[in-house]
Amino acid sequence: MFQTLIDNAALAAKAVADTQHLPPDAEGLRAHAADFPATVAPQLAAMAEAVGAFARTATETTQALKPQIDAWSAGQGQAREAIVSGISHLVERLSGAMASNQAAFATLARYRDQVLVDQRLVAQISRDLAARIAALLAQLDHARDEAETQRKRLDILRMIPFPLPWIVAEIANLIKSGHTLEQELSQLQQQQAELQGQAAATAGGMNAVQGFAGQLDILENATQNLITFTSTAQGNMMQMMQALTGGAGSTVPAVVAAYVATLAAEAGSIQHYLSDG
């Protein structure tokens, strides 16, 4: 299951990297997205492997310790040393896995912060483009209204049967002004098309980076769960070692047996979480 979460995040990162025609200010998203499969995903996969290896070893060790605990309960004191040795080995193994856990989680958290910055950047670019498009549409409406007003005045002047000099001059001015307005409208419409294209690309980028951030959220929660699982197992083993090295009396083997059973269940839970979820 955990590898599936990594793979899902990698696909979401690819969607960000493949977004077409991002605005120049947002081009950094591609490089940031490429960092996930190159640096973050391998560290997470290695962390999961370390945790899984510990869980498998813990399962094998707890199975091997059961006859030793039975022998200890029957009065064979030397069995206690074998149990201490087995648990000590697991503690060392878990220490390495937990260090890998913490390092991977720190890397993922820093990376997710960068993606959130990207998300805010694209959202701001989108808002800026929307404001520019709105202002441009207002200009277009004004230019169209002015062109329509001039057209109506020109129609009226052309209906006057007497071509007085001022009428001829006014018609010439309106025709010239109309050509200027047509050019202005054409330029504004071209700008509108360009801005709407940028807005569409930015929207695609925003959707992609939002989806990526969502996958990273899920992955971060899963990584935190693995840290919790391993921390709980570590606490259990520390208590077990205290019972083994400091406890005395006929009830100690039963106490240690309970700790071993709990550790076996925890190891099974970790393996299940990593494989099936």
PDB file of C-alpha atoms in Angstrom:
ATOM      1  CA  MET A   1       0.000   0.000   0.000  1.00  0.00           C
ATOM      2  CA  PHE A   2       2.744   2.469   0.937  1.00  0.00           C
ATOM      3  CA  GLN A   3       4.511   1.989  -2.398  1.00  0.00           C
ATOM      4  CA  THR A   4       1.192   2.605  -4.139  1.00  0.00           C
ATOM      5  CA  LEU A   5       0.952   5.954  -2.358  1.00  0.00           C
ATOM      6  CA  ILE A   6       4.457   6.822  -3.539  1.00  0.00           C
ATOM      7  CA  ASP A   7       3.522   5.814  -7.091  1.00  0.00           C
ATOM      8  CA  ASN A   8       0.331   7.895  -6.967  1.00  0.00           C
ATOM      9  CA  ALA A   9       2.307  10.941  -5.864  1.00  0.00           C
ATOM     10  CA  ALA A  10       4.838  10.320  -8.644  1.00  0.00           C
ATOM     11  CA  LEU A  11       2.012  10.276 -11.209  1.00  0.00           C
ATOM     12  CA  ALA A  12       0.652  13.524  -9.765  1.00  0.00           C
ATOM     13  CA  ALA A  13       4.139  15.045  -9.984  1.00  0.00           C
ATOM     14  CA  LYS A  14       4.316  14.019 -13.642  1.00  0.00           C
ATOM     15  CA  ALA A  15       0.987  15.738 -14.276  1.00  0.00           C
ATOM     16  CA  VAL A  16       2.484  18.962 -12.943  1.00  0.00           C
ATOM     17  CA  ALA A  17       5.634  18.553 -15.040  1.00  0.00           C
ATOM     18  CA  ASP A  18       3.561  17.828 -18.171  1.00  0.00           C
ATOM     19  CA  THR A  19       1.293  20.891 -17.808  1.00  0.00           C
ATOM     20  CA  GLN A  20       1.515  22.802 -21.086  1.00  0.00           C
ATOM     21  CA  HIS A  21       2.264  26.519 -21.552  1.00  0.00           C
ATOM     22  CA  LEU A  22       2.673  27.539 -17.947  1.00  0.00           C
ATOM     23  CA  PRO A  23       3.228  31.279 -17.390  1.00  0.00           C
ATOM     24  CA  PRO A  24       6.950  32.137 -17.025  1.00  0.00           C
ATOM     25  CA  ASP A  25       6.527  32.872 -13.310  1.00  0.00           C
ATOM     26  CA  ALA A  26       5.217  29.354 -12.765  1.00  0.00           C
ATOM     27  CA  GLU A  27       7.827  27.435 -14.763  1.00  0.00           C
ATOM     28  CA  GLY A  28       9.606  26.506 -11.528  1.00  0.00           C
ATOM     29  CA  LEU A  29       6.768  24.061 -10.847  1.00  0.00           C
ATOM     30  CA  ARG A  30       8.197  21.668 -13.411  1.00  0.00           C
ATOM     31  CA  ALA A  31      11.599  21.520 -11.723  1.00  0.00           C
ATOM     32  CA  HIS A  32      10.030  21.121  -8.293  1.00  0.00           C
ATOM     33  CA  ALA A  33       7.772  18.321  -9.553  1.00  0.00           C
ATOM     34  CA  ALA A  34      10.786  16.557 -11.076  1.00  0.00           C
ATOM     35  CA  ASP A  35      12.447  16.532  -7.648  1.00  0.00           C
ATOM     36  CA  PHE A  36       9.877  14.075  -6.297  1.00  0.00           C
ATOM     37  CA  PRO A  37      10.739  10.971  -8.365  1.00  0.00           C
ATOM     38  CA  ALA A  38      14.436  11.933  -8.373  1.00  0.00           C
ATOM     39  CA  THR A  39      15.043  12.531  -4.668  1.00  0.00           C
ATOM     40  CA  VAL A  40      11.969  12.232  -2.438  1.00  0.00           C
ATOM     41  CA  ALA A  41      10.413   8.981  -3.694  1.00  0.00           C
ATOM     42  CA  PRO A  42      13.639   6.894  -3.422  1.00  0.00           C
ATOM     43  CA  GLN A  43      14.130   8.018   0.188  1.00  0.00           C
ATOM     44  CA  LEU A  44      10.547   7.122   1.067  1.00  0.00           C
ATOM     45  CA  ALA A  45      10.883   3.733  -0.624  1.00  0.00           C
ATOM     46  CA  ALA A  46      14.126   3.045   1.271  1.00  0.00           C
ATOM     47  CA  MET A  47      12.439   4.045   4.524  1.00  0.00           C
ATOM     48  CA  ALA A  48       9.542   1.680   3.854  1.00  0.00           C
ATOM     49  CA  GLU A  49      11.979  -1.120   3.060  1.00  0.00           C
ATOM     50  CA  ALA A  50      13.876  -0.518   6.321  1.00  0.00           C
ATOM     51  CA  VAL A  51      10.667  -0.567   8.340  1.00  0.00           C
ATOM     52  CA  GLY A  52       9.423  -3.646   6.497  1.00  0.00           C
ATOM     53  CA  ALA A  53      12.733  -5.433   7.071  1.00  0.00           C
ATOM     54  CA  PHE A  54      12.470  -4.718  10.788  1.00  0.00           C
ATOM     55  CA  ALA A  55       8.894  -6.007  10.876  1.00  0.00           C
ATOM     56  CA  ARG A  56       9.865  -9.217   9.085  1.00  0.00           C
ATOM     57  CA  THR A  57      12.798  -9.761  11.430  1.00  0.00           C
ATOM     58  CA  ALA A  58      10.580  -9.027  14.439  1.00  0.00           C
ATOM     59  CA  THR A  59       8.059 -11.628  13.264  1.00  0.00           C
ATOM     60  CA  GLU A  60      10.794 -14.248  12.861  1.00  0.00           C
ATOM     61  CA  THR A  61      12.409 -13.342  16.177  1.00  0.00           C
ATOM     62  CA  THR A  62       9.191 -13.456  18.197  1.00  0.00           C
ATOM     63  CA  GLN A  63       8.451 -16.898  16.773  1.00  0.00           C
ATOM     64  CA  ALA A  64      11.951 -18.064  17.733  1.00  0.00           C
ATOM     65  CA  LEU A  65      11.657 -16.604  21.239  1.00  0.00           C
ATOM     66  CA  LYS A  66       8.513 -18.504  22.197  1.00  0.00           C
ATOM     67  CA  PRO A  67      10.295 -21.828  23.006  1.00  0.00           C
ATOM     68  CA  GLN A  68      13.016 -19.856  24.806  1.00  0.00           C
ATOM     69  CA  ILE A  69      10.390 -18.204  27.011  1.00  0.00           C
ATOM     70  CA  ASP A  70       8.808 -21.613  27.680  1.00  0.00           C
ATOM     71  CA  ALA A  71      12.224 -22.966  28.701  1.00  0.00           C
ATOM     72  CA  TRP A  72      12.808 -19.947  30.945  1.00  0.00           C
ATOM     73  CA  SER A  73       9.431 -20.481  32.576  1.00  0.00           C
ATOM     74  CA  ALA A  74      10.427 -24.102  33.192  1.00  0.00           C
ATOM     75  CA  GLY A  75      13.475 -22.936  35.129  1.00  0.00           C
ATOM     76  CA  GLN A  76      16.189 -22.906  32.463  1.00  0.00           C
ATOM     77  CA  GLY A  77      17.887 -19.606  33.387  1.00  0.00           C
ATOM     78  CA  GLN A  78      20.255 -19.632  30.387  1.00  0.00           C
ATOM     79  CA  ALA A  79      17.269 -19.143  28.102  1.00  0.00           C
ATOM     80  CA  ARG A  80      16.933 -15.644  29.494  1.00  0.00           C
ATOM     81  CA  GLU A  81      20.247 -14.632  27.870  1.00  0.00           C
ATOM     82  CA  ALA A  82      19.076 -15.858  24.498  1.00  0.00           C
ATOM     83  CA  ILE A  83      15.920 -13.762  24.846  1.00  0.00           C
ATOM     84  CA  VAL A  84      17.940 -10.660  25.818  1.00  0.00           C
ATOM     85  CA  SER A  85      20.215 -11.193  22.799  1.00  0.00           C
ATOM     86  CA  GLY A  86      17.267 -11.521  20.406  1.00  0.00           C
ATOM     87  CA  ILE A  87      15.501  -8.407  21.690  1.00  0.00           C
ATOM     88  CA  SER A  88      18.771  -6.404  21.728  1.00  0.00           C
ATOM     89  CA  HIS A  89      19.263  -7.242  18.054  1.00  0.00           C
ATOM     90  CA  LEU A  90      15.734  -6.034  17.283  1.00  0.00           C
ATOM     91  CA  VAL A  91      16.311  -2.791  19.200  1.00  0.00           C
ATOM     92  CA  GLU A  92      19.398  -2.076  17.093  1.00  0.00           C
ATOM     93  CA  ARG A  93      17.532  -2.947  13.915  1.00  0.00           C
ATOM     94  CA  LEU A  94      14.643  -0.677  14.852  1.00  0.00           C
ATOM     95  CA  SER A  95      16.938   2.236  15.710  1.00  0.00           C
ATOM     96  CA  GLY A  96      18.197   2.253  12.124  1.00  0.00           C
ATOM     97  CA  ALA A  97      14.665   2.050  10.737  1.00  0.00           C
ATOM     98  CA  MET A  98      13.485   4.910  12.948  1.00  0.00           C
ATOM     99  CA  ALA A  99      16.380   7.109  11.858  1.00  0.00           C
ATOM    100  CA  SER A 100      15.397   6.412   8.257  1.00  0.00           C
ATOM    101  CA  ASN A 101      11.777   7.210   9.168  1.00  0.00           C
ATOM    102  CA  GLN A 102      12.592  10.585  10.656  1.00  0.00           C
ATOM    103  CA  ALA A 103      14.912  11.584   7.802  1.00  0.00           C
ATOM    104  CA  ALA A 104      12.354  10.625   5.151  1.00  0.00           C
ATOM    105  CA  PHE A 105       9.555  12.410   6.978  1.00  0.00           C
ATOM    106  CA  ALA A 106      11.645  15.586   7.301  1.00  0.00           C
ATOM    107  CA  THR A 107      12.468  15.464   3.580  1.00  0.00           C
ATOM    108  CA  LEU A 108       8.834  14.926   2.662  1.00  0.00           C
ATOM    109  CA  ALA A 109       7.646  17.730   4.954  1.00  0.00           C
ATOM    110  CA  ARG A 110      10.136  20.205   3.449  1.00  0.00           C
ATOM    111  CA  TYR A 111       9.175  19.129  -0.041  1.00  0.00           C
ATOM    112  CA  ARG A 112       5.472  19.444   0.670  1.00  0.00           C
ATOM    113  CA  ASP A 113       6.080  22.983   1.964  1.00  0.00           C
ATOM    114  CA  GLN A 114       7.662  23.846  -1.389  1.00  0.00           C
ATOM    115  CA  VAL A 115       4.678  22.411  -3.253  1.00  0.00           C
ATOM    116  CA  LEU A 116       2.340  24.486  -1.088  1.00  0.00           C
ATOM    117  CA  VAL A 117       4.377  27.570  -2.062  1.00  0.00           C
ATOM    118  CA  ASP A 118       3.933  26.540  -5.702  1.00  0.00           C
ATOM    119  CA  GLN A 119       0.224  26.135  -5.109  1.00  0.00           C
ATOM    120  CA  ARG A 120      -0.062  29.641  -3.671  1.00  0.00           C
ATOM    121  CA  LEU A 121       2.027  31.054  -6.525  1.00  0.00           C
ATOM    122  CA  VAL A 122      -0.194  29.557  -9.209  1.00  0.00           C
ATOM    123  CA  ALA A 123      -3.297  30.720  -7.377  1.00  0.00           C
ATOM    124  CA  GLN A 124      -1.919  34.283  -7.283  1.00  0.00           C
ATOM    125  CA  ILE A 125      -1.025  34.152 -10.989  1.00  0.00           C
ATOM    126  CA  SER A 126      -4.546  32.923 -11.718  1.00  0.00           C
ATOM    127  CA  ARG A 127      -6.055  35.792  -9.726  1.00  0.00           C
ATOM    128  CA  ASP A 128      -3.828  38.320 -11.481  1.00  0.00           C
ATOM    129  CA  LEU A 129      -4.798  36.963 -14.898  1.00  0.00           C
ATOM    130  CA  ALA A 130      -8.484  37.053 -13.975  1.00  0.00           C
ATOM    131  CA  ALA A 131      -8.125  40.713 -12.945  1.00  0.00           C
ATOM    132  CA  ARG A 132      -6.317  41.556 -16.186  1.00  0.00           C
ATOM    133  CA  ILE A 133      -8.963  39.777 -18.248  1.00  0.00           C
ATOM    134  CA  ALA A 134     -11.735  41.609 -16.400  1.00  0.00           C
ATOM    135  CA  ALA A 135     -10.034  44.976 -17.048  1.00  0.00           C
ATOM    136  CA  LEU A 136      -9.511  44.050 -20.691  1.00  0.00           C
ATOM    137  CA  LEU A 137     -13.169  43.062 -21.097  1.00  0.00           C
ATOM    138  CA  ALA A 138     -14.159  46.451 -19.686  1.00  0.00           C
ATOM    139  CA  GLN A 139     -11.922  48.111 -22.286  1.00  0.00           C
ATOM    140  CA  LEU A 140     -13.466  45.995 -25.006  1.00  0.00           C
ATOM    141  CA  ASP A 141     -16.988  46.897 -23.926  1.00  0.00           C
ATOM    142  CA  HIS A 142     -16.075  50.589 -23.885  1.00  0.00           C
ATOM    143  CA  ALA A 143     -14.442  50.388 -27.321  1.00  0.00           C
ATOM    144  CA  ARG A 144     -17.430  48.506 -28.755  1.00  0.00           C
ATOM    145  CA  ASP A 145     -19.840  51.078 -27.305  1.00  0.00           C
ATOM    146  CA  GLU A 146     -17.804  53.901 -28.768  1.00  0.00           C
ATOM    147  CA  ALA A 147     -17.616  52.182 -32.146  1.00  0.00           C
ATOM    148  CA  GLU A 148     -21.385  51.641 -32.129  1.00  0.00           C
ATOM    149  CA  THR A 149     -21.986  55.305 -31.205  1.00  0.00           C
ATOM    150  CA  GLN A 150     -19.752  56.451 -34.049  1.00  0.00           C
ATOM    151  CA  ARG A 151     -21.434  54.078 -36.491  1.00  0.00           C
ATOM    152  CA  LYS A 152     -24.873  55.437 -35.622  1.00  0.00           C
ATOM    153  CA  ARG A 153     -23.665  59.059 -35.963  1.00  0.00           C
ATOM    154  CA  LEU A 154     -22.078  58.208 -39.305  1.00  0.00           C
ATOM    155  CA  ASP A 155     -25.347  56.657 -40.515  1.00  0.00           C
ATOM    156  CA  ILE A 156     -27.227  59.796 -39.493  1.00  0.00           C
ATOM    157  CA  LEU A 157     -24.760  62.127 -41.215  1.00  0.00           C
ATOM    158  CA  ARG A 158     -24.877  60.087 -44.403  1.00  0.00           C
ATOM    159  CA  MET A 159     -28.676  60.460 -44.468  1.00  0.00           C
ATOM    160  CA  ILE A 160     -28.408  64.265 -44.621  1.00  0.00           C
ATOM    161  CA  PRO A 161     -29.170  65.198 -48.271  1.00  0.00           C
ATOM    162  CA  PHE A 162     -26.974  68.304 -48.304  1.00  0.00           C
ATOM    163  CA  PRO A 163     -23.251  67.544 -48.283  1.00  0.00           C
ATOM    164  CA  LEU A 164     -22.244  70.598 -46.300  1.00  0.00           C
ATOM    165  CA  PRO A 165     -18.497  71.026 -45.736  1.00  0.00           C
ATOM    166  CA  TRP A 166     -18.713  70.383 -41.991  1.00  0.00           C
ATOM    167  CA  ILE A 167     -20.722  67.223 -42.651  1.00  0.00           C
ATOM    168  CA  VAL A 168     -18.134  65.967 -45.130  1.00  0.00           C
ATOM    169  CA  ALA A 169     -15.350  66.737 -42.622  1.00  0.00           C
ATOM    170  CA  GLU A 170     -17.219  65.042 -39.802  1.00  0.00           C
ATOM    171  CA  ILE A 171     -17.845  61.938 -41.927  1.00  0.00           C
ATOM    172  CA  ALA A 172     -14.143  61.799 -42.807  1.00  0.00           C
ATOM    173  CA  ASN A 173     -13.177  62.127 -39.131  1.00  0.00           C
ATOM    174  CA  LEU A 174     -15.638  59.423 -38.104  1.00  0.00           C
ATOM    175  CA  ILE A 175     -14.345  57.035 -40.787  1.00  0.00           C
ATOM    176  CA  LYS A 176     -10.746  57.679 -39.708  1.00  0.00           C
ATOM    177  CA  SER A 177     -11.671  57.294 -36.033  1.00  0.00           C
ATOM    178  CA  GLY A 178     -13.597  54.128 -36.874  1.00  0.00           C
ATOM    179  CA  HIS A 179     -10.518  52.599 -38.466  1.00  0.00           C
ATOM    180  CA  THR A 180      -8.495  53.438 -35.344  1.00  0.00           C
ATOM    181  CA  LEU A 181     -11.167  51.869 -33.155  1.00  0.00           C
ATOM    182  CA  GLU A 182     -11.210  48.748 -35.312  1.00  0.00           C
ATOM    183  CA  GLN A 183      -7.464  48.402 -34.857  1.00  0.00           C
ATOM    184  CA  GLU A 184      -7.825  48.948 -31.121  1.00  0.00           C
ATOM    185  CA  LEU A 185     -10.598  46.359 -30.915  1.00  0.00           C
ATOM    186  CA  SER A 186      -8.509  43.881 -32.885  1.00  0.00           C
ATOM    187  CA  GLN A 187      -5.544  44.386 -30.551  1.00  0.00           C
ATOM    188  CA  LEU A 188      -7.722  44.094 -27.471  1.00  0.00           C
ATOM    189  CA  GLN A 189      -9.317  40.910 -28.768  1.00  0.00           C
ATOM    190  CA  GLN A 190      -5.872  39.479 -29.498  1.00  0.00           C
ATOM    191  CA  GLN A 191      -4.755  40.347 -25.963  1.00  0.00           C
ATOM    192  CA  GLN A 192      -7.928  38.750 -24.621  1.00  0.00           C
ATOM    193  CA  ALA A 193      -7.228  35.529 -26.508  1.00  0.00           C
ATOM    194  CA  GLU A 194      -3.639  35.460 -25.221  1.00  0.00           C
ATOM    195  CA  LEU A 195      -4.667  36.123 -21.632  1.00  0.00           C
ATOM    196  CA  GLN A 196      -7.425  33.523 -21.775  1.00  0.00           C
ATOM    197  CA  GLY A 197      -4.907  31.020 -23.123  1.00  0.00           C
ATOM    198  CA  GLN A 198      -2.583  31.816 -20.231  1.00  0.00           C
ATOM    199  CA  ALA A 199      -5.498  31.552 -17.803  1.00  0.00           C
ATOM    200  CA  ALA A 200      -6.440  28.134 -19.195  1.00  0.00           C
ATOM    201  CA  ALA A 201      -2.846  26.907 -18.879  1.00  0.00           C
ATOM    202  CA  THR A 202      -2.615  28.331 -15.363  1.00  0.00           C
ATOM    203  CA  ALA A 203      -5.878  26.635 -14.432  1.00  0.00           C
ATOM    204  CA  GLY A 204      -4.449  23.350 -15.680  1.00  0.00           C
ATOM    205  CA  GLY A 205      -1.303  23.932 -13.650  1.00  0.00           C
ATOM    206  CA  MET A 206      -3.330  24.839 -10.587  1.00  0.00           C
ATOM    207  CA  ASN A 207      -5.445  21.700 -10.879  1.00  0.00           C
ATOM    208  CA  ALA A 208      -2.313  19.600 -11.299  1.00  0.00           C
ATOM    209  CA  VAL A 209      -0.464  21.116  -8.344  1.00  0.00           C
ATOM    210  CA  GLN A 210      -3.578  20.866  -6.147  1.00  0.00           C
ATOM    211  CA  GLY A 211      -3.869  17.187  -7.013  1.00  0.00           C
ATOM    212  CA  PHE A 212      -0.167  16.724  -6.278  1.00  0.00           C
ATOM    213  CA  ALA A 213      -0.468  18.506  -2.915  1.00  0.00           C
ATOM    214  CA  GLY A 214      -3.390  16.225  -2.042  1.00  0.00           C
ATOM    215  CA  GLN A 215      -1.350  13.099  -2.809  1.00  0.00           C
ATOM    216  CA  LEU A 216       1.518  14.452  -0.696  1.00  0.00           C
ATOM    217  CA  ASP A 217      -0.903  15.005   2.197  1.00  0.00           C
ATOM    218  CA  ILE A 218      -1.939  11.356   2.045  1.00  0.00           C
ATOM    219  CA  LEU A 219       1.677  10.225   1.795  1.00  0.00           C
ATOM    220  CA  GLU A 220       2.738  12.420   4.702  1.00  0.00           C
ATOM    221  CA  ASN A 221      -0.029  10.969   6.887  1.00  0.00           C
ATOM    222  CA  ALA A 222       1.012   7.447   5.927  1.00  0.00           C
ATOM    223  CA  THR A 223       4.640   8.202   6.776  1.00  0.00           C
ATOM    224  CA  GLN A 224       3.561   9.596  10.131  1.00  0.00           C
ATOM    225  CA  ASN A 225       1.609   6.391  10.754  1.00  0.00           C
ATOM    226  CA  LEU A 226       4.745   4.329  10.127  1.00  0.00           C
ATOM    227  CA  ILE A 227       6.647   6.502  12.590  1.00  0.00           C
ATOM    228  CA  THR A 228       3.885   5.937  15.141  1.00  0.00           C
ATOM    229  CA  PHE A 229       3.943   2.161  14.558  1.00  0.00           C
ATOM    230  CA  THR A 230       7.713   1.957  14.977  1.00  0.00           C
ATOM    231  CA  SER A 231       7.703   4.276  18.020  1.00  0.00           C
ATOM    232  CA  THR A 232       5.114   2.073  19.689  1.00  0.00           C
ATOM    233  CA  ALA A 233       7.180  -1.035  18.937  1.00  0.00           C
ATOM    234  CA  GLN A 234      10.278   0.662  20.320  1.00  0.00           C
ATOM    235  CA  GLY A 235       8.475   1.550  23.549  1.00  0.00           C
ATOM    236  CA  ASN A 236       7.263  -2.006  23.903  1.00  0.00           C
ATOM    237  CA  MET A 237      10.780  -3.400  23.440  1.00  0.00           C
ATOM    238  CA  MET A 238      12.265  -0.926  25.941  1.00  0.00           C
ATOM    239  CA  GLN A 239       9.770  -2.122  28.541  1.00  0.00           C
ATOM    240  CA  MET A 240      10.558  -5.696  27.628  1.00  0.00           C
ATOM    241  CA  MET A 241      14.294  -5.101  28.124  1.00  0.00           C
ATOM    242  CA  GLN A 242      13.611  -3.547  31.545  1.00  0.00           C
ATOM    243  CA  ALA A 243      11.623  -6.627  32.538  1.00  0.00           C
ATOM    244  CA  LEU A 244      14.364  -8.920  31.230  1.00  0.00           C
ATOM    245  CA  THR A 245      17.287  -7.169  32.860  1.00  0.00           C
ATOM    246  CA  GLY A 246      15.717  -5.836  36.035  1.00  0.00           C
ATOM    247  CA  GLY A 247      12.828  -8.114  36.859  1.00  0.00           C
ATOM    248  CA  ALA A 248      12.921 -11.156  39.097  1.00  0.00           C
ATOM    249  CA  GLY A 249      10.426 -13.743  40.173  1.00  0.00           C
ATOM    250  CA  SER A 250       8.259 -16.410  38.665  1.00  0.00           C
ATOM    251  CA  THR A 251       5.917 -13.926  36.918  1.00  0.00           C
ATOM    252  CA  VAL A 252       8.610 -12.234  34.797  1.00  0.00           C
ATOM    253  CA  PRO A 253       8.588 -14.845  31.986  1.00  0.00           C
ATOM    254  CA  ALA A 254       4.831 -14.393  31.645  1.00  0.00           C
ATOM    255  CA  VAL A 255       5.267 -10.609  31.482  1.00  0.00           C
ATOM    256  CA  VAL A 256       7.963 -10.949  28.814  1.00  0.00           C
ATOM    257  CA  ALA A 257       5.765 -13.423  26.913  1.00  0.00           C
ATOM    258  CA  ALA A 258       3.008 -10.798  26.838  1.00  0.00           C
ATOM    259  CA  TYR A 259       5.442  -8.193  25.499  1.00  0.00           C
ATOM    260  CA  VAL A 260       6.649 -10.613  22.830  1.00  0.00           C
ATOM    261  CA  ALA A 261       3.066 -11.358  21.771  1.00  0.00           C
ATOM    262  CA  THR A 262       2.390  -7.608  21.540  1.00  0.00           C
ATOM    263  CA  LEU A 263       5.538  -7.104  19.474  1.00  0.00           C
ATOM    264  CA  ALA A 264       4.501  -9.887  17.106  1.00  0.00           C
ATOM    265  CA  ALA A 265       1.119  -8.217  16.622  1.00  0.00           C
ATOM    266  CA  GLU A 266       2.785  -4.843  16.012  1.00  0.00           C
ATOM    267  CA  ALA A 267       5.154  -6.363  13.454  1.00  0.00           C
ATOM    268  CA  GLY A 268       2.180  -7.944  11.694  1.00  0.00           C
ATOM    269  CA  SER A 269       0.355  -4.624  11.638  1.00  0.00           C
ATOM    270  CA  ILE A 270       3.358  -2.892  10.077  1.00  0.00           C
ATOM    271  CA  GLN A 271       3.690  -5.533   7.366  1.00  0.00           C
ATOM    272  CA  HIS A 272      -0.028  -5.372   6.663  1.00  0.00           C
ATOM    273  CA  TYR A 273       0.081  -1.565   6.465  1.00  0.00           C
ATOM    274  CA  LEU A 274       3.012  -1.617   4.060  1.00  0.00           C
ATOM    275  CA  SER A 275       1.512  -4.278   1.815  1.00  0.00           C
ATOM    276  CA  ASP A 276      -2.272  -4.026   1.917  1.00  0.00           C
ATOM    277  CA  GLY A 277      -3.187  -0.970   3.995  1.00  0.00           C
TER     278      GLY A 277
END
